[in-house]
Tab-separated table of C-alpha atoms in Angstrom:
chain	number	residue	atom	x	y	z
A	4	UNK	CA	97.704	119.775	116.275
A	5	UNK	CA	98.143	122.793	114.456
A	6	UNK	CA	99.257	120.560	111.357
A	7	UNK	CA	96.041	118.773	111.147
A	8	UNK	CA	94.501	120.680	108.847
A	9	UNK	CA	96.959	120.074	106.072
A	10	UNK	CA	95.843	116.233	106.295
A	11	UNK	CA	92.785	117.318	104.334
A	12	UNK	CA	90.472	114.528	104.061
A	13	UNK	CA	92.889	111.933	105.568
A	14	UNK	CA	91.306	113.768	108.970
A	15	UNK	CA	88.088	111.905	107.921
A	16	UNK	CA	87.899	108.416	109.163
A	17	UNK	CA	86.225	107.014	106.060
A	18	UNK	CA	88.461	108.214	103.943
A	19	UNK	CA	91.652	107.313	106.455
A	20	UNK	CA	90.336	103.826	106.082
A	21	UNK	CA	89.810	103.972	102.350
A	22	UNK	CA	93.289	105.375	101.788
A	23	UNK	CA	94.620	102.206	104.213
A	24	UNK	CA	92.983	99.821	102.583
A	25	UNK	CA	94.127	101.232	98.851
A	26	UNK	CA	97.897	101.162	100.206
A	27	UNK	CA	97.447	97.554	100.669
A	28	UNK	CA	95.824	96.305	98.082
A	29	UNK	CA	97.974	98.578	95.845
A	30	UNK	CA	100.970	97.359	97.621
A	31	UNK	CA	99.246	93.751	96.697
A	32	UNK	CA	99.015	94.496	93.329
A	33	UNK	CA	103.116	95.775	92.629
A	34	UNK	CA	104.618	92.658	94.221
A	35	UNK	CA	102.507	90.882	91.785
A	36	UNK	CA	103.219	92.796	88.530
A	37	UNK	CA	107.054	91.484	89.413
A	38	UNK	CA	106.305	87.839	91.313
A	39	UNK	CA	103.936	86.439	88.689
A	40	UNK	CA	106.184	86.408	86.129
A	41	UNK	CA	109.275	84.989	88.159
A	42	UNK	CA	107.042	82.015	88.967
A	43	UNK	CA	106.788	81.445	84.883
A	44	UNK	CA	110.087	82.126	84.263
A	45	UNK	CA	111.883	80.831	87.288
A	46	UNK	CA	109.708	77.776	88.814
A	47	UNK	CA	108.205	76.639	85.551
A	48	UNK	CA	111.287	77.718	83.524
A	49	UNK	CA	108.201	78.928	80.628
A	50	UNK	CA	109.373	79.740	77.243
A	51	UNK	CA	109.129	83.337	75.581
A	52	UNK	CA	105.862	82.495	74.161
A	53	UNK	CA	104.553	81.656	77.458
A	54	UNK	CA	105.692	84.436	79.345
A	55	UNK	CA	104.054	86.789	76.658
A	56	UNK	CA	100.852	84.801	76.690
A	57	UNK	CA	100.664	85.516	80.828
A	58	UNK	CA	101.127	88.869	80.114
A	59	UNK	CA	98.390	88.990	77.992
A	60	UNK	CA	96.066	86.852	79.926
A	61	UNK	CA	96.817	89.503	82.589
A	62	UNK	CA	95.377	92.309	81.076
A	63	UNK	CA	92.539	90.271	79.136
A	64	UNK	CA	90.110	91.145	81.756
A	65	UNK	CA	89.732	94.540	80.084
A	66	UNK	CA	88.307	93.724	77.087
A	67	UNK	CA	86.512	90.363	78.244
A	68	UNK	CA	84.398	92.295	81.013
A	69	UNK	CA	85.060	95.845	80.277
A	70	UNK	CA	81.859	97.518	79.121
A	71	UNK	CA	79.208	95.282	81.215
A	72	UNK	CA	81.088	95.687	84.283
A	73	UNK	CA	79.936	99.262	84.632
A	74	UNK	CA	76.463	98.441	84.082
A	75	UNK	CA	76.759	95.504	86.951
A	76	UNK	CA	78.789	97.520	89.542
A	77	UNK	CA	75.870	100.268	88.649
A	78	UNK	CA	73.497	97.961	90.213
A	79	UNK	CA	75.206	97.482	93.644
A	80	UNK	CA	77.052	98.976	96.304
A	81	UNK	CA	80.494	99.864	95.396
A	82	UNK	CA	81.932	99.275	98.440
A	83	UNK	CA	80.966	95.887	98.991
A	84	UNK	CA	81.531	95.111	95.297
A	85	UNK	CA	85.072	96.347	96.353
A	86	UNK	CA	85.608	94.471	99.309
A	87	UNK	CA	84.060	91.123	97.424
A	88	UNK	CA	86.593	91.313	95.032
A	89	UNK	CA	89.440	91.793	97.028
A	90	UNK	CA	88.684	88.809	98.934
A	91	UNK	CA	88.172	86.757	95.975
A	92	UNK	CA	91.670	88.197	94.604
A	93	UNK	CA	93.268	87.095	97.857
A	94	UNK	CA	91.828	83.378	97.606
A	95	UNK	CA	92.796	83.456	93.936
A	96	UNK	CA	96.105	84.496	94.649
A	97	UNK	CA	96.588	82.213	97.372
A	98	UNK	CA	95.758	78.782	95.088
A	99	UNK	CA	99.993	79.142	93.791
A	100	UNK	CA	101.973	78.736	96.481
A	101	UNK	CA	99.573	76.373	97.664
A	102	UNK	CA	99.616	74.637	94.123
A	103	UNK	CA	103.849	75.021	94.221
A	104	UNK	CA	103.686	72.901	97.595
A	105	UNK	CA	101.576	70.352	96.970
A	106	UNK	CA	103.672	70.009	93.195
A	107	UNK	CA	100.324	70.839	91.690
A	108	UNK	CA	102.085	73.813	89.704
A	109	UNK	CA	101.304	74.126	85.740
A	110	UNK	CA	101.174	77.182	83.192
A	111	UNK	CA	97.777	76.399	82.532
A	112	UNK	CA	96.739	77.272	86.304
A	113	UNK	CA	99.471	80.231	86.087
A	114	UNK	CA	97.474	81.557	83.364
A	115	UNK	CA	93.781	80.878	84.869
A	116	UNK	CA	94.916	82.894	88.036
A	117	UNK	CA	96.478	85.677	86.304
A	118	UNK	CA	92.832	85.721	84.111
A	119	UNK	CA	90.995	85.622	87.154
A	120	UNK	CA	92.604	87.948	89.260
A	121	UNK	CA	92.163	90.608	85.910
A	122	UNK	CA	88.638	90.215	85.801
A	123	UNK	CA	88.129	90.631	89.627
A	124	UNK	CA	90.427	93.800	89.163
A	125	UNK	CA	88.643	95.273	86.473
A	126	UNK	CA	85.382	95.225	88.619
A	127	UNK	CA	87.405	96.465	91.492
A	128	UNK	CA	89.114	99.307	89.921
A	129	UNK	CA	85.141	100.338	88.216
A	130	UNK	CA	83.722	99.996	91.507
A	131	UNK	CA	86.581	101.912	93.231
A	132	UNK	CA	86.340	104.820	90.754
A	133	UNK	CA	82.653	105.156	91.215
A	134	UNK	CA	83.145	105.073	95.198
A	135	UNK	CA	84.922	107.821	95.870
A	136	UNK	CA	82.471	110.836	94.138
A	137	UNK	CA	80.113	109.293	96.804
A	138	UNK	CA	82.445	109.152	99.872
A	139	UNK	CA	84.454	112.335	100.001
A	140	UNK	CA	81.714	114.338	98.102
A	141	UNK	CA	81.934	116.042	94.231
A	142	UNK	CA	83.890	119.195	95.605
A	143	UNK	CA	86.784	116.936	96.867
A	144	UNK	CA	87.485	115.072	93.940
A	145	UNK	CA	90.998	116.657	92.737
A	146	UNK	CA	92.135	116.097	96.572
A	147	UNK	CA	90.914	113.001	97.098
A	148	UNK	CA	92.046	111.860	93.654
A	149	UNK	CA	95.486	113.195	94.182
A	150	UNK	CA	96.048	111.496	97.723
A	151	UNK	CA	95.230	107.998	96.035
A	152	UNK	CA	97.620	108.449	93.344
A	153	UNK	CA	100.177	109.714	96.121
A	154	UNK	CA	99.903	105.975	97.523
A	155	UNK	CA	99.583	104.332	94.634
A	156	UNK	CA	103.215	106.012	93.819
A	157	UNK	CA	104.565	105.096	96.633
A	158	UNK	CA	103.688	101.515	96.474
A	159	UNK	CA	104.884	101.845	92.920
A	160	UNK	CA	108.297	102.531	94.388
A	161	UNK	CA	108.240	100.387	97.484
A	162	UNK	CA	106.261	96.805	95.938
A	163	UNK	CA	110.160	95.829	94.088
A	164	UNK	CA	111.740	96.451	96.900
A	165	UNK	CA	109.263	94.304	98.983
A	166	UNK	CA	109.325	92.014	95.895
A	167	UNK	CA	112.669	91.553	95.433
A	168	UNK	CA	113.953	90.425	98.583
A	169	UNK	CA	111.191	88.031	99.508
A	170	UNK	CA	111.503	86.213	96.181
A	171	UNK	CA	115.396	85.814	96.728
A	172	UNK	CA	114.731	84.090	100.247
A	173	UNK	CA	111.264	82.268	100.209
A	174	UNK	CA	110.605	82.031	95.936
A	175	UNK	CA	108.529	83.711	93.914
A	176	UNK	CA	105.306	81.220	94.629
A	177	UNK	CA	105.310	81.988	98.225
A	178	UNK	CA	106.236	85.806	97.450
A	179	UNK	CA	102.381	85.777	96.476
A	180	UNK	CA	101.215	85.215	99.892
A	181	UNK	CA	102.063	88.628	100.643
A	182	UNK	CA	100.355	89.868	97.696
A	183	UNK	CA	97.453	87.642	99.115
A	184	UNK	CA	97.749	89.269	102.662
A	185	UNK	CA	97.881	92.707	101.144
A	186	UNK	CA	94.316	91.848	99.185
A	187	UNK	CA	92.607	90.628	101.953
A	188	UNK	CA	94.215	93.426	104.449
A	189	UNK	CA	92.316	95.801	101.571
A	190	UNK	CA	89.217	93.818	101.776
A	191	UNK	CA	88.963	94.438	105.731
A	192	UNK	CA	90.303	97.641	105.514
A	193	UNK	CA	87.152	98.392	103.007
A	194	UNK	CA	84.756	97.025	105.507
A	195	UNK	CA	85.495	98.996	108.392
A	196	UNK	CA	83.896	101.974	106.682
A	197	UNK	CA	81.324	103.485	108.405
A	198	UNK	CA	79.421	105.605	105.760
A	199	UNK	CA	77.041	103.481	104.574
A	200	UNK	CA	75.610	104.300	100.955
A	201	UNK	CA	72.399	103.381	99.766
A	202	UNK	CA	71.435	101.009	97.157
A	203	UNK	CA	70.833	101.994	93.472
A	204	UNK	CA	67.322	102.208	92.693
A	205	UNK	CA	66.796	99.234	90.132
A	206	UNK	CA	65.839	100.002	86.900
A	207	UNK	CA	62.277	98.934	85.945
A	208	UNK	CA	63.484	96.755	82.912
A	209	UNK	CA	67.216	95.969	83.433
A	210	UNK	CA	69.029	94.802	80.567
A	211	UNK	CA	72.799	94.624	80.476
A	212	UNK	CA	72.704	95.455	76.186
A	213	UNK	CA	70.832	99.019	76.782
A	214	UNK	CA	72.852	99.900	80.488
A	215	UNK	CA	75.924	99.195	78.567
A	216	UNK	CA	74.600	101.476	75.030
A	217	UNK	CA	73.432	104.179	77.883
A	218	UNK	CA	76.736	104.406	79.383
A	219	UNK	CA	78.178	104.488	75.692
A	220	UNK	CA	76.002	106.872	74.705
A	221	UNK	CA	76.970	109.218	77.806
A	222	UNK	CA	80.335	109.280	77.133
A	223	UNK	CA	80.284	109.559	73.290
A	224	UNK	CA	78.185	112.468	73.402
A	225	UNK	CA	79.578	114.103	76.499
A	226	UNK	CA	82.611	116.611	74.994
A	227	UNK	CA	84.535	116.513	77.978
A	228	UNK	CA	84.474	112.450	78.519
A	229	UNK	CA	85.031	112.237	74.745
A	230	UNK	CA	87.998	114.260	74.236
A	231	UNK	CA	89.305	112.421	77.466
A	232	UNK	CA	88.843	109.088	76.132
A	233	UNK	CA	90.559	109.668	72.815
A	234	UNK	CA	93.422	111.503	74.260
A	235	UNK	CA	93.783	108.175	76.799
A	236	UNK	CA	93.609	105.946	73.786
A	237	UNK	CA	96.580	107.952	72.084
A	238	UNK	CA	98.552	108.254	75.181
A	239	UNK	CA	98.120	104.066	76.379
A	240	UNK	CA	99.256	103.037	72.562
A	241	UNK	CA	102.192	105.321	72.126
A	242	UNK	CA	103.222	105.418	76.178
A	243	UNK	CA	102.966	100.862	75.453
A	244	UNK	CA	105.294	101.404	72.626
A	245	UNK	CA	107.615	103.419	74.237
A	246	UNK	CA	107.586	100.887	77.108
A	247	UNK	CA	107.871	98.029	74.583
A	248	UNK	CA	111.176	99.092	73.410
A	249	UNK	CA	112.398	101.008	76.428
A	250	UNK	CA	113.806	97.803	78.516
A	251	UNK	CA	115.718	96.685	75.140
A	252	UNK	CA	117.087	100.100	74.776
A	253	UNK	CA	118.547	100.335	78.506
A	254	UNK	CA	120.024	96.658	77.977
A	255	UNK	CA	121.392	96.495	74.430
A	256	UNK	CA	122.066	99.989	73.760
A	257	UNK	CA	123.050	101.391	76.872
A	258	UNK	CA	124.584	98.049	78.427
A	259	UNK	CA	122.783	98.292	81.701
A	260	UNK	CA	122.732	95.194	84.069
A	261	UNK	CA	119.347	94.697	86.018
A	262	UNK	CA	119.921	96.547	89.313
A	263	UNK	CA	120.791	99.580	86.829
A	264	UNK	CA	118.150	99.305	84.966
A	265	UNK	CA	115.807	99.177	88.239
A	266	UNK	CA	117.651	102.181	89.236
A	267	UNK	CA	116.753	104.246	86.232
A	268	UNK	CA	112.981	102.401	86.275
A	269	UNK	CA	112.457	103.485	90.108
A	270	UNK	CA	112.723	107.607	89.297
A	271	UNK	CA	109.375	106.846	87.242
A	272	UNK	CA	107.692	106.109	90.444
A	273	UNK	CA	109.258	109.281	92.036
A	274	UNK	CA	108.083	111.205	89.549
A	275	UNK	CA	104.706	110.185	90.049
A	276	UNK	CA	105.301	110.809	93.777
A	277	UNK	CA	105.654	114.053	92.738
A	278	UNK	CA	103.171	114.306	90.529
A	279	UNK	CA	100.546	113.681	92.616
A	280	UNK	CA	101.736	115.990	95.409
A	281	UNK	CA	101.293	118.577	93.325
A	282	UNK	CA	98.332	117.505	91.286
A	283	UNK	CA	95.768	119.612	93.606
A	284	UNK	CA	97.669	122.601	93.592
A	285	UNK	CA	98.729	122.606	89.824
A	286	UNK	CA	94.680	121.840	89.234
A	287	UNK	CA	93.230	124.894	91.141
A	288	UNK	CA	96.527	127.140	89.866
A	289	UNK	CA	96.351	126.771	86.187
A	290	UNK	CA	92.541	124.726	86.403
A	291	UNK	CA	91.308	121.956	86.021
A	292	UNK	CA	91.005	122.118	82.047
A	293	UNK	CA	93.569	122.808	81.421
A	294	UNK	CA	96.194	121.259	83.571
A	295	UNK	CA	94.536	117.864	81.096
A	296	UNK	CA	96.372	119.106	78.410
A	297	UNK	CA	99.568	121.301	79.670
A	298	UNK	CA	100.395	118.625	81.921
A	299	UNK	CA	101.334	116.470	78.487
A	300	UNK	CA	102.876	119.055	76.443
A	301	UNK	CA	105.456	120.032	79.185
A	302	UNK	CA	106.229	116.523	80.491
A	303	UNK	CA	105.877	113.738	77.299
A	304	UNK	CA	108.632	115.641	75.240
A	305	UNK	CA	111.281	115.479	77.596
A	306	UNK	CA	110.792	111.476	77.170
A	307	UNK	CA	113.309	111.705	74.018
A	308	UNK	CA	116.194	112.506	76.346
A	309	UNK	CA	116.129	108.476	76.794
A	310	UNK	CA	116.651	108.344	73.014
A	311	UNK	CA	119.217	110.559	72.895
A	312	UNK	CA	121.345	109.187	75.729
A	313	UNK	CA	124.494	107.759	75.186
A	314	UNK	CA	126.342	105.170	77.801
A	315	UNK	CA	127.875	107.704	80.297
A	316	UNK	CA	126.196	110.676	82.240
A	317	UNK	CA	124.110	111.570	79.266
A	318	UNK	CA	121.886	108.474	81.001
A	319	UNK	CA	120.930	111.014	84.037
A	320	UNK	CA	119.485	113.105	81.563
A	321	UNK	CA	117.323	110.254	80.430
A	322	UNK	CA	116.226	109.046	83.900
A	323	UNK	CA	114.938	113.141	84.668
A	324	UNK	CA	112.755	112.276	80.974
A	325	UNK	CA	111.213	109.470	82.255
A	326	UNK	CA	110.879	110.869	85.891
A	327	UNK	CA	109.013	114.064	84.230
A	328	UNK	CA	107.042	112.153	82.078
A	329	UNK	CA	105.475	109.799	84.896
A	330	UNK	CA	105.011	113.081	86.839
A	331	UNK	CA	102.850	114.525	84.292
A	332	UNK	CA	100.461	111.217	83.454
A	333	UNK	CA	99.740	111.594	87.393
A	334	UNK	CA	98.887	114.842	87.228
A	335	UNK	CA	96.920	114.808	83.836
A	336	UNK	CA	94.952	111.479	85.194
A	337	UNK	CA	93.807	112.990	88.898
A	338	UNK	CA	92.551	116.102	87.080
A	339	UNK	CA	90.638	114.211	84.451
A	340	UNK	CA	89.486	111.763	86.714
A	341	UNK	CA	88.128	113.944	88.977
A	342	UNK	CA	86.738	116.279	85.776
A	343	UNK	CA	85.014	112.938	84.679
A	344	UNK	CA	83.503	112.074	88.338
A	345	UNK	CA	82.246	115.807	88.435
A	346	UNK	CA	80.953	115.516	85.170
A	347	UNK	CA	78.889	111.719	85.465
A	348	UNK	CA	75.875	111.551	87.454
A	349	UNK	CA	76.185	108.877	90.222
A	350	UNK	CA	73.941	105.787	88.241
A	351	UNK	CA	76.375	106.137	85.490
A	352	UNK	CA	79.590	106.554	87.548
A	353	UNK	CA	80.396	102.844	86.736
A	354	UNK	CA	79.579	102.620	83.471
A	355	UNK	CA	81.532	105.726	82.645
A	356	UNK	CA	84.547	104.647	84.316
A	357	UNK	CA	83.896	101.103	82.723
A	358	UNK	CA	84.237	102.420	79.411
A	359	UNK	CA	87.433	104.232	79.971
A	360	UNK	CA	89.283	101.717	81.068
A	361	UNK	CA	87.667	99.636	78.190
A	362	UNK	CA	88.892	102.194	75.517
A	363	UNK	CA	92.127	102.692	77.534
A	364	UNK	CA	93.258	99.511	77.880
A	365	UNK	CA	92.044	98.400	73.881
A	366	UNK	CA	95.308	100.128	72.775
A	367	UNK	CA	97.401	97.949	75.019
A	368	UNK	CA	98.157	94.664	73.213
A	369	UNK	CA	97.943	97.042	69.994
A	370	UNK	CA	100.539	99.114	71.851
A	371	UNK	CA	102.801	96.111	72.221
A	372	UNK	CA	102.291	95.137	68.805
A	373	UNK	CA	103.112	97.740	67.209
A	374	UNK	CA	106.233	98.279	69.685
A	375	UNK	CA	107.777	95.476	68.140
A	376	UNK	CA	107.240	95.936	64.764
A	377	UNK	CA	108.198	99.374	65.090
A	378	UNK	CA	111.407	98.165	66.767
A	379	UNK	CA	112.094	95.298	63.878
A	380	UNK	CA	111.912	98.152	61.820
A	381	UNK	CA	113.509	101.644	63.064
A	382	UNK	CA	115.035	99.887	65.812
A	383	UNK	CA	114.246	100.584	70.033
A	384	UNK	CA	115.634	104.213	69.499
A	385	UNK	CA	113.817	104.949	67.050
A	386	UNK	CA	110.584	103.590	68.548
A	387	UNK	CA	111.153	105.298	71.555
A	388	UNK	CA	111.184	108.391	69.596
A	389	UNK	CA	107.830	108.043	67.299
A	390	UNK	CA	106.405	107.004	71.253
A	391	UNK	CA	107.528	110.264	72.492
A	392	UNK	CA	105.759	111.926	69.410
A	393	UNK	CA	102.424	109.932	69.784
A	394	UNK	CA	102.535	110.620	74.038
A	395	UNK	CA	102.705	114.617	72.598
A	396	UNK	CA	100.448	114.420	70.263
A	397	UNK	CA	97.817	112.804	72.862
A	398	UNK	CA	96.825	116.663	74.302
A	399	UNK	CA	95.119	117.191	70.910
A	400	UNK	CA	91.880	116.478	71.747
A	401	UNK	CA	91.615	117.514	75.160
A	402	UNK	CA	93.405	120.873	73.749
A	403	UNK	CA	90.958	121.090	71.350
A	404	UNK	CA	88.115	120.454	73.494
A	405	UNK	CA	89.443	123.126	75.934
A	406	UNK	CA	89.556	125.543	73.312
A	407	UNK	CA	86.214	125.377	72.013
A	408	UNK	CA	84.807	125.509	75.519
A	409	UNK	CA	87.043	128.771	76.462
A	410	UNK	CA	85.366	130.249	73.025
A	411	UNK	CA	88.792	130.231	71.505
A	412	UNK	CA	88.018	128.425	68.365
């Protein structure tokens, strides 16, 4: 008993259950980020075009829904907005290996699921953000924050290796029946929670155009959320690039064959382990300020010892970069996330988070863009290093934000 304590908030039930039911759905999510494109590639043998245009359809949802999803999930209950769209996910999900059986099977529904399931996720994730500020209460935000991103790192790690063996013995359409499982699992999971909370009071002339310019407005004249934002926006384009260019490096420069290139991909989501094990801790040590900022100058730099590795044990060196670099974007996101949960009162929780994710993920197909034209250019080294540079550079704002507010400047 005596090391019950050190559980924290996974001693309260609610929490327990939300923790359970974001293992599964996050477990969900990982064996889809590697199934989904194996059933292009592999069952519908898709050209490169195709298999771009799925990964873009994937992440479409951002942009399409982005902004007035915060104003709807500000409307409702988050938690049953969460366990709705889990559900619906599941079902979704479950529509390709039934499609793959019945030889029903075409791109075009590939890409409608993948759309589908991005919009549902978007509201999710909103609604998800927004629900935890309410259930663990404002002064447990960095702990609560941090034990999420523990699981979400682990299933970071584990999904592959789930992944991987299923779609070797049953095929990558019938792989997503345990994503399916692990979505609905979440959705149950969700509705076992006891705490009921109450309705938002409905505004006496809704209208989606002024909820969404309110939220806006919130952020983009809140310091804090601004400098956030624009250091996220910095950090998604440059971290994209780097990504981009980073699977072409491993292959054609360092003449890695998939399992080592997994190998040296897997210490990312170890380094995020650690990251958020030591998230709280690192946020009430050096606070919660400024851990934003410190977190990316002593991590994102050490991503160039990819781009200076050389076939041989140099590569080690490269894996510790990436591992370090994964461990700091965990810690730098649960300290701002909580920071911007402290910082938004509850009716705008959703809209807040809504337009993070909006500006964050903006920079994405940008990211990818430029990747490759910076890599048709200076090559995959040398876009890995200007990504390194840009990751770096992304503590600016929140540096300078810091500083003003410390009466530094």
């Amino acid at each position: 008993m005596s090391g019950l304590p050190r559980l924290g908030l996974l001693n309260d039930r609610d929490f327990g259950r939300l923790f359970a039911a974001t293992a599964l759905g996050q477990l969900g999510d990982r064996i889809i980020f590697l199934t989904l494109p194996l059933v292009a590639i592999a069952t519908l043998h898709a050209d490169e075009f195709q298999v771009g245009l799925l990964a873009a359809t994937t992440t479409a949802g951002s942009l399409l829904v982005g902004l007035p999803a915060g104003a709807w999930v500000d409307r409702m209950r988050k938690r049953s907005v969460m366990i709705g769209t889990d559900l619906l996910r599941a079902l979704a999900l479950l529509t390709i290996p039934v499609a793959s059986w019945t030889d029903l099977l075409t791109i075009r529904l590939l890409y409608a699921v993948a759309l589908l399931h991005g919009v549902l996720t978007v509201f999710f994730d909103v609604a998800h953000v927004s629900y935890l500020p309410q259930l663990v209460g404002r002064d447990n935000l960095v702990e609560g924050n941090a034990k999420l991103s523990a699981i979400r790192s682990v299933t970071s790690i584990g999904g592959p290796a789930v992944a991987g063996p299923l779609v070797g013995l049953v095929g990558a359409p019938a792989t997503l029946m345990a994503s399916s499982a692990g979505m609905a699992m979440s959705g149950l999971c969700a509705a076992t929670i006891r705490g009921r909370e109450e309705k938002p009071e409905p505004s006496q002339r809704p209208q989606l155009s002024r909820e969404i310019k309110e939220g806006l407005r919130f952020v983009c004249q809140h310091s804090a959320l601004r400098a956030i934002i624009l250091s996220d926006a910095l950090f998604n384009l440059s971290l994209v690039m780097y990504q981009t260019m980073l699977l072409v490096f491993l292959e054609r420069t360092m003449g890695l064959k998939p399992f080592g290139t997994g190998l040296v991909l897997s210490g990312m989501g170890c380094g995020a382990l650690l990251g958020a094990l030591t998230a709280t801790t690192l946020s009430k040590r050096i606070g919660q300020g400024p851990v934003i900022w410190l977190a990316t100058l002593a991590t994102c730099p050490l991503a160039v010892l990819m781009p200076l590795a050389r076939p041989g044990w140099t590569l080690y060196g490269g894996a510790v970069g990436l591992a370090a670099l994964s461990m700091g974007g965990v810690v730098r996101v649960v300290a701002q996330s909580s920071l911007q949960q402290a910082l938004t009162p509850d009716r705008l929780l959703g809209r807040m988070a809504a337009t993070a994710r909006f500006v964050s993920s903006g920079g994405i197909p940008l990211g990818g863009l430029m990747g490759g034209v910076s890599g048709s250019a200076f090559g995959a080294t040398g876009t890995l290093w200007i990504g390194t540079a840009g990751m770096t550079l992304s503590a600016l704002p929140t540096f300078l934000w810091w500083r003003a507010r410390a009466g530094l400047g």
